[in-house]
mmCIF file with all atom_site columns, C-alpha atoms in Angstrom:
data_model
loop_
_atom_site.group_PDB
_atom_site.id
_atom_site.type_symbol
_atom_site.label_atom_id
_atom_site.label_alt_id
_atom_site.label_comp_id
_atom_site.label_asym_id
_atom_site.label_entity_id
_atom_site.label_seq_id
_atom_site.pdbx_PDB_ins_code
_atom_site.Cartn_x
_atom_site.Cartn_y
_atom_site.Cartn_z
_atom_site.occupancy
_atom_site.B_iso_or_equiv
_atom_site.pdbx_formal_charge
_atom_site.auth_seq_id
_atom_site.auth_comp_id
_atom_site.auth_asym_id
_atom_site.auth_atom_id
_atom_site.pdbx_PDB_model_num
ATOM 1  C CA . MET A 1 1  ? -17.425 -26.257 6.495  1.00 92.00 ? 27 MET A CA 1
ATOM 2  C CA . SER A 1 2  ? -21.177 -25.817 6.241  1.00 96.00 ? 28 SER A CA 1
ATOM 3  C CA . PRO A 1 3  ? -22.814 -23.335 3.863  1.00 96.00 ? 29 PRO A CA 1
ATOM 4  C CA . ASP A 1 4  ? -23.787 -21.131 6.819  1.00 96.00 ? 30 ASP A CA 1
ATOM 5  C CA . GLU A 1 5  ? -20.196 -21.114 8.095  1.00 97.00 ? 31 GLU A CA 1
ATOM 6  C CA . MET A 1 6  ? -18.960 -20.250 4.611  1.00 98.00 ? 32 MET A CA 1
ATOM 7  C CA . GLU A 1 7  ? -21.402 -17.353 4.357  1.00 98.00 ? 33 GLU A CA 1
ATOM 8  C CA . THR A 1 8  ? -20.261 -16.067 7.758  1.00 98.00 ? 34 THR A CA 1
ATOM 9  C CA . LYS A 1 9  ? -16.610 -16.337 6.722  1.00 98.00 ? 35 LYS A CA 1
ATOM 10 C CA . ILE A 1 10 ? -17.313 -14.557 3.425  1.00 98.00 ? 36 ILE A CA 1
ATOM 11 C CA . ALA A 1 11 ? -19.109 -11.751 5.262  1.00 98.00 ? 37 ALA A CA 1
ATOM 12 C CA . LYS A 1 12 ? -16.142 -11.299 7.610  1.00 98.00 ? 38 LYS A CA 1
ATOM 13 C CA . LEU A 1 13 ? -13.688 -11.288 4.702  1.00 99.00 ? 39 LEU A CA 1
ATOM 14 C CA . GLU A 1 14 ? -15.785 -8.740  2.820  1.00 99.00 ? 40 GLU A CA 1
ATOM 15 C CA . SER A 1 15 ? -15.802 -6.540  5.912  1.00 99.00 ? 41 SER A CA 1
ATOM 16 C CA . VAL A 1 16 ? -12.026 -6.765  6.292  1.00 99.00 ? 42 VAL A CA 1
ATOM 17 C CA . ASN A 1 17 ? -11.606 -6.045  2.590  1.00 99.00 ? 43 ASN A CA 1
ATOM 18 C CA . ASP A 1 18 ? -13.807 -2.943  2.890  1.00 99.00 ? 44 ASP A CA 1
ATOM 19 C CA . GLN A 1 19 ? -11.771 -1.703  5.863  1.00 99.00 ? 45 GLN A CA 1
ATOM 20 C CA . LEU A 1 20 ? -8.469  -2.262  4.076  1.00 99.00 ? 46 LEU A CA 1
ATOM 21 C CA . GLN A 1 21 ? -9.721  -0.545  0.924  1.00 99.00 ? 47 GLN A CA 1
ATOM 22 C CA . ALA A 1 22 ? -10.847 2.461   2.970  1.00 99.00 ? 48 ALA A CA 1
ATOM 23 C CA . GLU A 1 23 ? -7.429  2.681   4.659  1.00 99.00 ? 49 GLU A CA 1
ATOM 24 C CA . PHE A 1 24 ? -5.661  2.327   1.308  1.00 98.00 ? 50 PHE A CA 1
ATOM 25 C CA . ASP A 1 25 ? -7.813  5.072   -0.241 1.00 98.00 ? 51 ASP A CA 1
ATOM 26 C CA . HIS A 1 26 ? -7.213  7.381   2.725  1.00 99.00 ? 52 HIS A CA 1
ATOM 27 C CA . LEU A 1 27 ? -3.449  6.836   2.598  1.00 98.00 ? 53 LEU A CA 1
ATOM 28 C CA . ASP A 1 28 ? -3.456  7.423   -1.159 1.00 98.00 ? 54 ASP A CA 1
ATOM 29 C CA . MET A 1 29 ? -5.350  10.698  -0.680 1.00 98.00 ? 55 MET A CA 1
ATOM 30 C CA . LEU A 1 30 ? -2.938  11.876  2.036  1.00 98.00 ? 56 LEU A CA 1
ATOM 31 C CA . LEU A 1 31 ? 0.070   11.074  -0.139 1.00 98.00 ? 57 LEU A CA 1
ATOM 32 C CA . ARG A 1 32 ? -1.408  13.078  -3.016 1.00 98.00 ? 58 ARG A CA 1
ATOM 33 C CA . GLU A 1 33 ? -2.022  16.013  -0.655 1.00 98.00 ? 59 GLU A CA 1
ATOM 34 C CA . ILE A 1 34 ? 1.627   16.076  0.425  1.00 98.00 ? 60 ILE A CA 1
ATOM 35 C CA . GLY A 1 35 ? 2.965   15.990  -3.108 1.00 97.00 ? 61 GLY A CA 1
ATOM 36 C CA . PHE A 1 36 ? 3.076   12.422  -4.369 1.00 98.00 ? 62 PHE A CA 1
ATOM 37 C CA . ALA A 1 37 ? 1.317   13.086  -7.684 1.00 97.00 ? 63 ALA A CA 1
ATOM 38 C CA . ALA A 1 38 ? 0.066   9.531   -8.206 1.00 98.00 ? 64 ALA A CA 1
ATOM 39 C CA . GLY A 1 39 ? -0.283  8.701   -4.518 1.00 98.00 ? 65 GLY A CA 1
ATOM 40 C CA . ILE A 1 40 ? 0.906   5.265   -3.485 1.00 98.00 ? 66 ILE A CA 1
ATOM 41 C CA . GLU A 1 41 ? 2.295   4.494   -6.948 1.00 98.00 ? 67 GLU A CA 1
ATOM 42 C CA . THR A 1 42 ? 4.573   7.546   -6.751 1.00 98.00 ? 68 THR A CA 1
ATOM 43 C CA . LEU A 1 43 ? 5.617   6.638   -3.206 1.00 98.00 ? 69 LEU A CA 1
ATOM 44 C CA . LYS A 1 44 ? 6.574   3.134   -4.350 1.00 98.00 ? 70 LYS A CA 1
ATOM 45 C CA . GLU A 1 45 ? 8.653   4.569   -7.194 1.00 98.00 ? 71 GLU A CA 1
ATOM 46 C CA . ALA A 1 46 ? 10.425  6.961   -4.816 1.00 97.00 ? 72 ALA A CA 1
ATOM 47 C CA . ALA A 1 47 ? 11.133  4.142   -2.357 1.00 97.00 ? 73 ALA A CA 1
ATOM 48 C CA . LYS A 1 48 ? 12.582  1.965   -5.132 1.00 97.00 ? 74 LYS A CA 1
ATOM 49 C CA . GLU A 1 49 ? 14.806  4.838   -6.275 1.00 97.00 ? 75 GLU A CA 1
ATOM 50 C CA . LEU A 1 50 ? 16.102  5.335   -2.727 1.00 96.00 ? 76 LEU A CA 1
ATOM 51 C CA . LEU A 1 51 ? 16.806  1.629   -2.334 1.00 96.00 ? 77 LEU A CA 1
ATOM 52 C CA . ASP A 1 52 ? 18.618  1.533   -5.669 1.00 96.00 ? 78 ASP A CA 1
ATOM 53 C CA . LYS A 1 53 ? 20.638  4.624   -4.746 1.00 95.00 ? 79 LYS A CA 1
ATOM 54 C CA . ASN A 1 54 ? 21.652  3.087   -1.419 1.00 94.00 ? 80 ASN A CA 1
ATOM 55 C CA . LYS A 1 55 ? 22.820  -0.080  -3.201 1.00 90.00 ? 81 LYS A CA 1
ATOM 56 C CA . ASP A 1 56 ? 25.057  1.910   -5.556 1.00 70.00 ? 82 ASP A CA 1
ATOM 57 C CA . PRO A 1 57 ? 28.660  1.660   -4.282 1.00 68.00 ? 83 PRO A CA 1
ATOM 58 C CA . SER A 1 58 ? 29.680  4.754   -6.263 1.00 66.00 ? 84 SER A CA 1
ATOM 59 C CA . ASP A 1 59 ? 27.481  7.095   -4.220 1.00 57.00 ? 85 ASP A CA 1
ATOM 60 C CA . GLY A 1 60 ? 30.405  7.903   -1.930 1.00 57.00 ? 86 GLY A CA 1
ATOM 61 C CA . ASP A 1 61 ? 28.802  6.710   1.304  1.00 56.00 ? 87 ASP A CA 1
ATOM 62 C CA . ALA A 1 62 ? 30.447  3.293   1.370  1.00 49.00 ? 88 ALA A CA 1
#
């Protein structure tokens, strides 16, 4: 890959990274607005708790 091709690829990757970061920040803000105190981190914790609860055979659903 030539230096010019590498620079073009880097520019594209930086653009994609910027877009993904903007989406991540927007999602984090929305989650905070609806009550997830720490945004995505709180959502991940809640999801893990739900998964753990659903794995527990003593929850009466099995």
